[in-house]
PDB file of C-alpha atoms in Angstrom:
ATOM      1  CA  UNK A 325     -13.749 -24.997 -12.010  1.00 63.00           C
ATOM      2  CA  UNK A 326     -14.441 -21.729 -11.494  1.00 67.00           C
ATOM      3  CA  UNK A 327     -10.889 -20.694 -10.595  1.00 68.00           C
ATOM      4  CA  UNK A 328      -9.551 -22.797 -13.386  1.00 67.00           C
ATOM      5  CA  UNK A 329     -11.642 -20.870 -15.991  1.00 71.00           C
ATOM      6  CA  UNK A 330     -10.111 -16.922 -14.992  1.00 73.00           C
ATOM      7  CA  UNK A 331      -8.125 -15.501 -16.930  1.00 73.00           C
ATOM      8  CA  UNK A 332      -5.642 -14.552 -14.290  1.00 75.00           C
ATOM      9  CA  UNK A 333      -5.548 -15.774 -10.926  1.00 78.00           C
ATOM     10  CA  UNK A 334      -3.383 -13.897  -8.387  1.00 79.00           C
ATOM     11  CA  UNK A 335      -2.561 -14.758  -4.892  1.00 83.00           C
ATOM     12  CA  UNK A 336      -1.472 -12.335  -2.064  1.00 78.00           C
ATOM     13  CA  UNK A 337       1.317 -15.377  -0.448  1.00 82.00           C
ATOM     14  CA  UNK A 338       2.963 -18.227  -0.821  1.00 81.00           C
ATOM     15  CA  UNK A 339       1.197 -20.240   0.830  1.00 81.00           C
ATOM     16  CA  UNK A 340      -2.176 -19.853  -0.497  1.00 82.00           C
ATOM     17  CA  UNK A 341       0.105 -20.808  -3.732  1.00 78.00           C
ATOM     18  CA  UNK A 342       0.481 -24.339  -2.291  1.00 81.00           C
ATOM     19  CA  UNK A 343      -3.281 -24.486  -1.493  1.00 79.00           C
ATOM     20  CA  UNK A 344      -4.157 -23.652  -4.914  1.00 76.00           C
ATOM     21  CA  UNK A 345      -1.694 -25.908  -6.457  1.00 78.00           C
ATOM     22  CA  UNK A 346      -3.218 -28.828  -3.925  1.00 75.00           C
ATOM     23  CA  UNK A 347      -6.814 -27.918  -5.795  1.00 74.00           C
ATOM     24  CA  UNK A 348      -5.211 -28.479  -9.642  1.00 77.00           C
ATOM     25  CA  UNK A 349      -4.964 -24.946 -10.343  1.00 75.00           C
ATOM     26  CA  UNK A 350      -1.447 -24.467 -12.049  1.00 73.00           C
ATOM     27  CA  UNK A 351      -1.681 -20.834 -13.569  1.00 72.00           C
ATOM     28  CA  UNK A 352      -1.177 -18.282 -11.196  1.00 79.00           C
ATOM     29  CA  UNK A 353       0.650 -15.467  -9.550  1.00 81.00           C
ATOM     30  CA  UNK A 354       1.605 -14.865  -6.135  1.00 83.00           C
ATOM     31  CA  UNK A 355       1.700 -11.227  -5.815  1.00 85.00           C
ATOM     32  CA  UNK A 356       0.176  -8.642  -3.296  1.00 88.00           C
ATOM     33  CA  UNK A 357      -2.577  -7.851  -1.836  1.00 90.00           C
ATOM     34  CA  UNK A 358      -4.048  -4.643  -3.218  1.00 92.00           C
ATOM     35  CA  UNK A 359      -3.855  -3.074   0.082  1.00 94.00           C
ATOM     36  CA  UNK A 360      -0.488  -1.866  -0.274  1.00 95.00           C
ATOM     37  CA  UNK A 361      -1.497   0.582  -3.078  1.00 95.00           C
ATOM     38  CA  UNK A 362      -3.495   2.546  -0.456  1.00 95.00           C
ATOM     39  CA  UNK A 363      -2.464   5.850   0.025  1.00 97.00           C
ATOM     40  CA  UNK A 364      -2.379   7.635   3.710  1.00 97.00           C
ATOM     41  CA  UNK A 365      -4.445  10.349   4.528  1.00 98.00           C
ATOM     42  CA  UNK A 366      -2.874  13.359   4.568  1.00 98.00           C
ATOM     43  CA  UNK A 367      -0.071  14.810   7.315  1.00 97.00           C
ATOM     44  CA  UNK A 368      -2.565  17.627   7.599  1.00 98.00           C
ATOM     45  CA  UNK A 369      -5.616  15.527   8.417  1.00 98.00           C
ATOM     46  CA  UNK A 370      -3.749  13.060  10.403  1.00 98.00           C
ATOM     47  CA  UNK A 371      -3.229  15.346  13.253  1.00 97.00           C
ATOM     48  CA  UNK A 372      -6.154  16.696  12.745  1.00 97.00           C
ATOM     49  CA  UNK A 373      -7.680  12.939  13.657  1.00 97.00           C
ATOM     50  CA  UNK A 374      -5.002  12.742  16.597  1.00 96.00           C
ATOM     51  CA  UNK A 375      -6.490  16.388  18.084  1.00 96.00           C
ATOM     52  CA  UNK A 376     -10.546  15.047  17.563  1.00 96.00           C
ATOM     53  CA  UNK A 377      -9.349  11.825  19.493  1.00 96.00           C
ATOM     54  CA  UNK A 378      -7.510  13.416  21.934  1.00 94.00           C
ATOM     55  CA  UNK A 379      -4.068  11.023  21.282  1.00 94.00           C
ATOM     56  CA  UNK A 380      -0.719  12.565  22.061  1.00 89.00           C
ATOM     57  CA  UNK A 381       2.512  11.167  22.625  1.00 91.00           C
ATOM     58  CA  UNK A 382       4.179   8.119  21.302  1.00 95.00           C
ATOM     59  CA  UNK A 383       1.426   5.186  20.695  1.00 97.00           C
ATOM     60  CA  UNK A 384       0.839   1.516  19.680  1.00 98.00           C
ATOM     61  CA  UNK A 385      -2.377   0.513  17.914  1.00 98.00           C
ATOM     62  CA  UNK A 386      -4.594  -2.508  18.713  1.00 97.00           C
ATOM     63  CA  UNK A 387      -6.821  -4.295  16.806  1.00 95.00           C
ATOM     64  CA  UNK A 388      -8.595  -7.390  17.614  1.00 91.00           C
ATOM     65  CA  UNK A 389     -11.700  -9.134  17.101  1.00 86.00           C
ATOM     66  CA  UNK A 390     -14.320 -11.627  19.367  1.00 81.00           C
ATOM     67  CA  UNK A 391     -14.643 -14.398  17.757  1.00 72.00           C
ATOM     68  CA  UNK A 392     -15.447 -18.734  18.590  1.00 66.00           C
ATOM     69  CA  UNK A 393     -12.772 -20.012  16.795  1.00 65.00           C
ATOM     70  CA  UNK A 394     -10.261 -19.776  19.663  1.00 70.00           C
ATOM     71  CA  UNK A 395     -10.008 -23.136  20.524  1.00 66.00           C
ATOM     72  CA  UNK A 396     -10.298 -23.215  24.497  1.00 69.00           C
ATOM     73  CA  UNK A 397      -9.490 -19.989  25.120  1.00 70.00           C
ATOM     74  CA  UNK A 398     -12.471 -18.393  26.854  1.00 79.00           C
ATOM     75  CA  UNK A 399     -13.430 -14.506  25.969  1.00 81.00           C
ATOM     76  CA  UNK A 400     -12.350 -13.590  29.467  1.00 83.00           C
ATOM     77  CA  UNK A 401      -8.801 -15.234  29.570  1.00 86.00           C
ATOM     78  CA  UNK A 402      -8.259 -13.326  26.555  1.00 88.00           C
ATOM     79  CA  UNK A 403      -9.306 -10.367  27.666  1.00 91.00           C
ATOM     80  CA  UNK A 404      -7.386 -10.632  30.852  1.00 92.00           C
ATOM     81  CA  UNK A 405      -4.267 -11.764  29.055  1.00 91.00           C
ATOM     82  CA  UNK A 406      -4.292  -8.901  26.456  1.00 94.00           C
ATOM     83  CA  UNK A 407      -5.522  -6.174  29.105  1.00 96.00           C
ATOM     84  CA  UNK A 408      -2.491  -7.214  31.251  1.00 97.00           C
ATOM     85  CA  UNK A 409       0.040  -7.006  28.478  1.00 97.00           C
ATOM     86  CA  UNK A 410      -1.043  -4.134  26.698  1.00 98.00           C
ATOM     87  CA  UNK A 411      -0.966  -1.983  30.259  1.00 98.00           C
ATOM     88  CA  UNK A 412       2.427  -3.223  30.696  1.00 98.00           C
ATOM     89  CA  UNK A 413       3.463  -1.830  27.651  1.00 98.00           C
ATOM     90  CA  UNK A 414       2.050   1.469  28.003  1.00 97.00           C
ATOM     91  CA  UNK A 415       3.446   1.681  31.389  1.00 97.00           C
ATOM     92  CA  UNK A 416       7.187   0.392  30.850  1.00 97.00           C
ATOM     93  CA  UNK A 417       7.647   2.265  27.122  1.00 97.00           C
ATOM     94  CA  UNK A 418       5.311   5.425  27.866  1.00 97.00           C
ATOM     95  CA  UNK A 419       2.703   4.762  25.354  1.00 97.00           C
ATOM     96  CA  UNK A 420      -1.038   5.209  24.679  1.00 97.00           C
ATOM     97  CA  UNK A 421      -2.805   2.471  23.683  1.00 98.00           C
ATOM     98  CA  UNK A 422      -5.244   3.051  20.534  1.00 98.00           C
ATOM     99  CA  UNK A 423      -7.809   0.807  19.954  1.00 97.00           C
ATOM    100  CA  UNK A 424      -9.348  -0.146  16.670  1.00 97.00           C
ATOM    101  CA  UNK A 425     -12.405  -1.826  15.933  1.00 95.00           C
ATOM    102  CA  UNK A 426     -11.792  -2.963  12.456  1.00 92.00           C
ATOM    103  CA  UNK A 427     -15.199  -4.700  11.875  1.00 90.00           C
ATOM    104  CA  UNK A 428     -17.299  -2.644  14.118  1.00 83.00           C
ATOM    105  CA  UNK A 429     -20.840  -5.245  13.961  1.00 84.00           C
ATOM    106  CA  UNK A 430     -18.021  -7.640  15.740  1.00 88.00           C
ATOM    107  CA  UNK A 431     -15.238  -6.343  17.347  1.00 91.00           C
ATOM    108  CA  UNK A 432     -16.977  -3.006  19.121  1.00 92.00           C
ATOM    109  CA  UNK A 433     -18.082  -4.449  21.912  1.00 92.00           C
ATOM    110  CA  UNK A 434     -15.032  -6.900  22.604  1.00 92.00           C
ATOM    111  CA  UNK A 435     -13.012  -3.758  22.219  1.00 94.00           C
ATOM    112  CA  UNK A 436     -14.383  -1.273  24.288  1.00 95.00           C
ATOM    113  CA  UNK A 437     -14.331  -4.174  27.061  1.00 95.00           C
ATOM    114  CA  UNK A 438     -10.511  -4.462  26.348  1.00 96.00           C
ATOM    115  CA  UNK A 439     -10.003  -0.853  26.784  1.00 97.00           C
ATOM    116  CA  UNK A 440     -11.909  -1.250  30.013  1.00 97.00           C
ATOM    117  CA  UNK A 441     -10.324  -3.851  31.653  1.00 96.00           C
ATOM    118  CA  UNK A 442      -6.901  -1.755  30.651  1.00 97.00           C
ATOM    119  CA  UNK A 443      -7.822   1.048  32.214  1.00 96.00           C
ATOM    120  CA  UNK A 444      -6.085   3.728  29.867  1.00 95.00           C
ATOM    121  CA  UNK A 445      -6.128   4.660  25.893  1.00 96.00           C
ATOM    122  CA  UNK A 446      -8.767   5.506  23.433  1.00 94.00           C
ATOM    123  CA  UNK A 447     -10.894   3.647  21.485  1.00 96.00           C
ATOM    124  CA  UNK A 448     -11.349   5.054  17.904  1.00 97.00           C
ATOM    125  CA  UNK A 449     -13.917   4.403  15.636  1.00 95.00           C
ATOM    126  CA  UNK A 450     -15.334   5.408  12.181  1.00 94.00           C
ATOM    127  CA  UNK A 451     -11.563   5.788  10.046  1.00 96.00           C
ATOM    128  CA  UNK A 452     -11.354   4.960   6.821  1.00 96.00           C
ATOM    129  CA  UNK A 453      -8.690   2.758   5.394  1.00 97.00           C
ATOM    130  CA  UNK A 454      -6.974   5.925   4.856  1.00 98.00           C
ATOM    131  CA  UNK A 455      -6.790   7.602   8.154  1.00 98.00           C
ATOM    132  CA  UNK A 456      -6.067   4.201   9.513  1.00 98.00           C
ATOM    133  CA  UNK A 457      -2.697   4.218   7.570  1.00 98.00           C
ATOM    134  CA  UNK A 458      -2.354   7.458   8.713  1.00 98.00           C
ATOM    135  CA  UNK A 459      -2.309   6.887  12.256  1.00 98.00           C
ATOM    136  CA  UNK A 460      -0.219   4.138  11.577  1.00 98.00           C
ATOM    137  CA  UNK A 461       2.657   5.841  10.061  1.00 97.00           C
ATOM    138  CA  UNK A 462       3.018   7.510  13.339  1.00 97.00           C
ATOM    139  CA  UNK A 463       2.422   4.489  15.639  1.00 97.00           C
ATOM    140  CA  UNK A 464       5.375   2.360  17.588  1.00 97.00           C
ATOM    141  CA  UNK A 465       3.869  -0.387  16.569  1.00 97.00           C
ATOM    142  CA  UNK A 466       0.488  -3.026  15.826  1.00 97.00           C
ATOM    143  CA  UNK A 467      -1.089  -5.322  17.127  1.00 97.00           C
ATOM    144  CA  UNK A 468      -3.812  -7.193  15.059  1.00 94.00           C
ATOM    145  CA  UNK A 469      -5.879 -10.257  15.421  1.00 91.00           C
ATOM    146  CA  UNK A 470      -7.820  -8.599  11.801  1.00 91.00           C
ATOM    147  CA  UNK A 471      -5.377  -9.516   8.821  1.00 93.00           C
ATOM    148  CA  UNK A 472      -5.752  -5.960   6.939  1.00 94.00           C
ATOM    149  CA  UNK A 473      -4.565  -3.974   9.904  1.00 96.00           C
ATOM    150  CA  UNK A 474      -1.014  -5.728   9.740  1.00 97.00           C
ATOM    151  CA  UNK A 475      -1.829  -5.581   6.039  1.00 96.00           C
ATOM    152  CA  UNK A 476      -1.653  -1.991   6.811  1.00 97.00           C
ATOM    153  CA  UNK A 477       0.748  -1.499   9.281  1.00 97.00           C
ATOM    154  CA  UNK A 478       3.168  -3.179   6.739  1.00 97.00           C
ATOM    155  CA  UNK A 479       1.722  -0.959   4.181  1.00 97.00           C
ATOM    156  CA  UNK A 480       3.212   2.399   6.019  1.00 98.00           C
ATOM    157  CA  UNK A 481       6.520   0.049   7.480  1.00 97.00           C
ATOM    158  CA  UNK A 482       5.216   0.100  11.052  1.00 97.00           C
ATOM    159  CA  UNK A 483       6.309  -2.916  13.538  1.00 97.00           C
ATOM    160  CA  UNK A 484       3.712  -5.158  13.999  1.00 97.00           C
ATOM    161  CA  UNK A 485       2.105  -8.328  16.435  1.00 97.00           C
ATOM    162  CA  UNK A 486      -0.061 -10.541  15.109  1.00 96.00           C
ATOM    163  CA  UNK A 487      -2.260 -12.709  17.427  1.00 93.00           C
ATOM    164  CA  UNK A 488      -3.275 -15.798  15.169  1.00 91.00           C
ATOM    165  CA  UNK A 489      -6.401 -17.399  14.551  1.00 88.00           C
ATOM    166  CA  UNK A 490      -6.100 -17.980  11.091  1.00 88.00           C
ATOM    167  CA  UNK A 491      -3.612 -19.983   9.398  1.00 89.00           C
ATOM    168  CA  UNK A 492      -3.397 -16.624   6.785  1.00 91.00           C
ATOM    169  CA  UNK A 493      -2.142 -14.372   9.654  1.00 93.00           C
ATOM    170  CA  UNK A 494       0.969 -16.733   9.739  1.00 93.00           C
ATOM    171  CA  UNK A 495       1.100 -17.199   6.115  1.00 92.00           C
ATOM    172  CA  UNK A 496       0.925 -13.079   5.500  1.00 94.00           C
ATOM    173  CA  UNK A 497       3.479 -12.148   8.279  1.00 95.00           C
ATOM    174  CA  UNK A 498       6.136 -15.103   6.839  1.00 93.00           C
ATOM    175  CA  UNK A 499       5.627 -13.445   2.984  1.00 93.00           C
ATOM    176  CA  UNK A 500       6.122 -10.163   4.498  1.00 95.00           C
ATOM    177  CA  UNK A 501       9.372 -11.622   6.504  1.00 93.00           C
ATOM    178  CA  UNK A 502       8.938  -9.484   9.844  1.00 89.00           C
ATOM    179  CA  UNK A 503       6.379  -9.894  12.244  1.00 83.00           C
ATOM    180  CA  UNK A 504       5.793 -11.553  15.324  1.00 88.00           C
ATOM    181  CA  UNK A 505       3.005 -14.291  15.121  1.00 93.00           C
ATOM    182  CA  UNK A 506       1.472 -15.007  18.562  1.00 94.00           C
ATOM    183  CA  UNK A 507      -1.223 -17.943  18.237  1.00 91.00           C
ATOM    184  CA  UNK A 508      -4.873 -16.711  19.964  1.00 90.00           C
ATOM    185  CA  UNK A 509      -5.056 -20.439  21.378  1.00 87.00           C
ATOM    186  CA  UNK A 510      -1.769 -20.564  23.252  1.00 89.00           C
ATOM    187  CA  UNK A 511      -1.204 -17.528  23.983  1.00 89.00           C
ATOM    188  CA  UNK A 512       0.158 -16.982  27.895  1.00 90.00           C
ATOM    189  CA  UNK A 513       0.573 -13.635  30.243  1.00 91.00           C
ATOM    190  CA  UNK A 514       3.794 -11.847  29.305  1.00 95.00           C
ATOM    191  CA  UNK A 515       3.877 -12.891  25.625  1.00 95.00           C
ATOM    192  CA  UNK A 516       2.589 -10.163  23.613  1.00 96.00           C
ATOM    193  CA  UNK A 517       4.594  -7.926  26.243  1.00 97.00           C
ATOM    194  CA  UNK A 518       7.689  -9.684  25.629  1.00 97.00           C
ATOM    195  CA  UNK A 519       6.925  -9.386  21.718  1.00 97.00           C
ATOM    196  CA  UNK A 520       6.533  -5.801  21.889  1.00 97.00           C
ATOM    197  CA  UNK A 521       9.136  -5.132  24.038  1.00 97.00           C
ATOM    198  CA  UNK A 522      11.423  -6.431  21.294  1.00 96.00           C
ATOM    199  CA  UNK A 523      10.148  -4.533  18.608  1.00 97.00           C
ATOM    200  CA  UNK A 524      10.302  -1.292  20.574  1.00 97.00           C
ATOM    201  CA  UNK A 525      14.036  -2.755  21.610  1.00 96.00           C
ATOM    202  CA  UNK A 526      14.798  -3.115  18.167  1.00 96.00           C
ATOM    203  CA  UNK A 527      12.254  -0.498  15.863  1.00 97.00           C
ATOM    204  CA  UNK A 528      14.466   1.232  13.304  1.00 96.00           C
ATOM    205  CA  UNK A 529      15.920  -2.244  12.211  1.00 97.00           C
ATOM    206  CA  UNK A 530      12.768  -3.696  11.540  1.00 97.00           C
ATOM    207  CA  UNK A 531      11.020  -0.577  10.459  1.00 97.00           C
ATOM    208  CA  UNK A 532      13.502  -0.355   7.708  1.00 97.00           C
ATOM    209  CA  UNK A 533      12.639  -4.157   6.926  1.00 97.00           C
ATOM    210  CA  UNK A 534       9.502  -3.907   6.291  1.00 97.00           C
ATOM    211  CA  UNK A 535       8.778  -0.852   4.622  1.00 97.00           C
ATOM    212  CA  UNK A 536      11.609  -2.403   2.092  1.00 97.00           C
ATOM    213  CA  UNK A 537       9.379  -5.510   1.492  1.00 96.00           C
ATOM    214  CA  UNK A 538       6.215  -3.410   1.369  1.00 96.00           C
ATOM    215  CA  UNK A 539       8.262  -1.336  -1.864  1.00 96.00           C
ATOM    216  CA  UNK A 540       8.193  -4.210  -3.343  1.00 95.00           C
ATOM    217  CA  UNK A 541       4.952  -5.824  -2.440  1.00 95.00           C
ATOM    218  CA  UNK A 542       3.732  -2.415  -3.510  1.00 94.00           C
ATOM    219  CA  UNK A 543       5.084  -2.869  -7.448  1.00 93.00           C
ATOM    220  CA  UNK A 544       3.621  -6.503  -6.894  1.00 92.00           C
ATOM    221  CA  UNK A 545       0.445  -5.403  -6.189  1.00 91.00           C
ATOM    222  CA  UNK A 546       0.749  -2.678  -9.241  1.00 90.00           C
ATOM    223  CA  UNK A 547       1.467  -5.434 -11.877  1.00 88.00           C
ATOM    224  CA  UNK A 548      -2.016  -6.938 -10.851  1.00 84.00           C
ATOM    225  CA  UNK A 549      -3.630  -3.965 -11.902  1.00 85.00           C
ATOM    226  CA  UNK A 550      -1.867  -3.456 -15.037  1.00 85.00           C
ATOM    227  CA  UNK A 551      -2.917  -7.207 -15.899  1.00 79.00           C
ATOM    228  CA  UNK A 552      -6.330  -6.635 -14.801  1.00 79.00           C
ATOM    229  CA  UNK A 553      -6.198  -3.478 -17.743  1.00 82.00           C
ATOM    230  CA  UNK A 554      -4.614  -6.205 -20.377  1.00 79.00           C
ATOM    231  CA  UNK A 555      -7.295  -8.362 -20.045  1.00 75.00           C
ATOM    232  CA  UNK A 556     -10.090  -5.928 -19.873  1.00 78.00           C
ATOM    233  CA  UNK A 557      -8.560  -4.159 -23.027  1.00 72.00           C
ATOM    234  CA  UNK A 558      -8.063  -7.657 -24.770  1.00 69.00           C
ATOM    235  CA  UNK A 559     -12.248  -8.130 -24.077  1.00 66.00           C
ATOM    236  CA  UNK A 560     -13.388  -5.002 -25.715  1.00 65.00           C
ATOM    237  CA  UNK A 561     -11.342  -5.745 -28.738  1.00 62.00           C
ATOM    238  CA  UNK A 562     -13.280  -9.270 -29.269  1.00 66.00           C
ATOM    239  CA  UNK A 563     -16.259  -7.470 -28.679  1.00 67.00           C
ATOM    240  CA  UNK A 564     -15.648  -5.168 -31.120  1.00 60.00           C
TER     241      UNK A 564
END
């Protein structure tokens, strides 16, 4: 009921569209998330991040959370699957391995014990959403388990990995039409290797991809805002 009574309701993909249809909500949009109106932080103070945090050369960033809704993959196994993929990378493609706590009450600790059992990168911690893009522009690729840092990686058209646990990872990366979903619960040694590999294989292509769609997520995400300022406009009139 509450939906049903907004003015406007606005979805970020299609497939929260069908959900909301299922629930007899018939009035909406199917836009953007807001995220892509984010700008970066500067050149300037990107590199100024990169010197603090000691990160040079060509890198990938990783993001991922702890969480109990894995299904029967145990904490360890994904740790020791991840660890053993992400070192592979580095090693094969000459890259540094970033890691991101994007929720640091939850994903600190999980983190720091990934970057452990790698045994190389840097963990980073304290960015805003700003400097995160930042460091993004200049990254190979992601890899995210947390929705908003492929939300952002697709914001500044870097290559991206998601490893699923949500049903709106998938439904985000298949708006966005590039992306490689891995699911959390299935997921084997050698997969997010092999996925990487491939984007590294392929980067300019699907570089070019997606920071086309995120243009025009981008103006997606602007028409929101200019119907959030309608409606807000239309208000004070009746209340005047």
């Amino acid at each position: 009921e509450i939906i049903k009574a907004a003015d406007r309701v606005s979805l970020r993909e299609e497939r929260s569209k069908e959900l909301a249809r299922e629930l007899g909500v018939e009035s909406l949009s199917v836009t953007a998330d807001p995220a892509f109106l984010l700008e970066p932080a500067s050149r300037e103070w990107t590199e100024h991040i990169k010197r603090r945090e000691k990160i040079s050369g060509k890198d990938f960033l990783v993001s991922v959370k702890d969480g109990n809704n894995f299904g029967e993959r145990t904490r360890p196994e994904l740790i020791d699957f991840l660890a053993a993929d992400i070192a592979a990378l580095a090693v094969e493609h000459s890259l540094t391995p970033v890691f991101i706590p994007m929720h640091p009450g939850k994903d600190s600790v999980f983190t720091r014990e990934l970057c452990e059992k790698v045994g190389q990168g840097r963990v980073v911690t304290g960015l805003t959403a700003s400097e995160l893009c930042g460091l993004l522009g200049d990254a190979e690729f992601a890899v995210g388990t947390r929705l908003h840092m492929l939300i952002f990686a697709a914001r500044m058209g870097t290559p991206m990995v998601g490893i699923s646990y949500d049903p709106k990872i998938d439904a985000f990366l298949d708006y966005l039409g590039e992306g490689k979903s891995l699911d959390v619960r299935t997921l084997a040694a050698g997969d997010l290797f092999g996925a990487g590999s491939e984007i590294i294989k392929n980067r300019d292509v699907i570089a070019a991809n997606i920071a086309a769609r995120a243009a025009e997520l981008r103006k997606l995400a602007l028409t929101d805002c200019a119907a959030v300022a309608e409606i807000m406009d239309d208000q004070q009139l009746r209340q005047e």
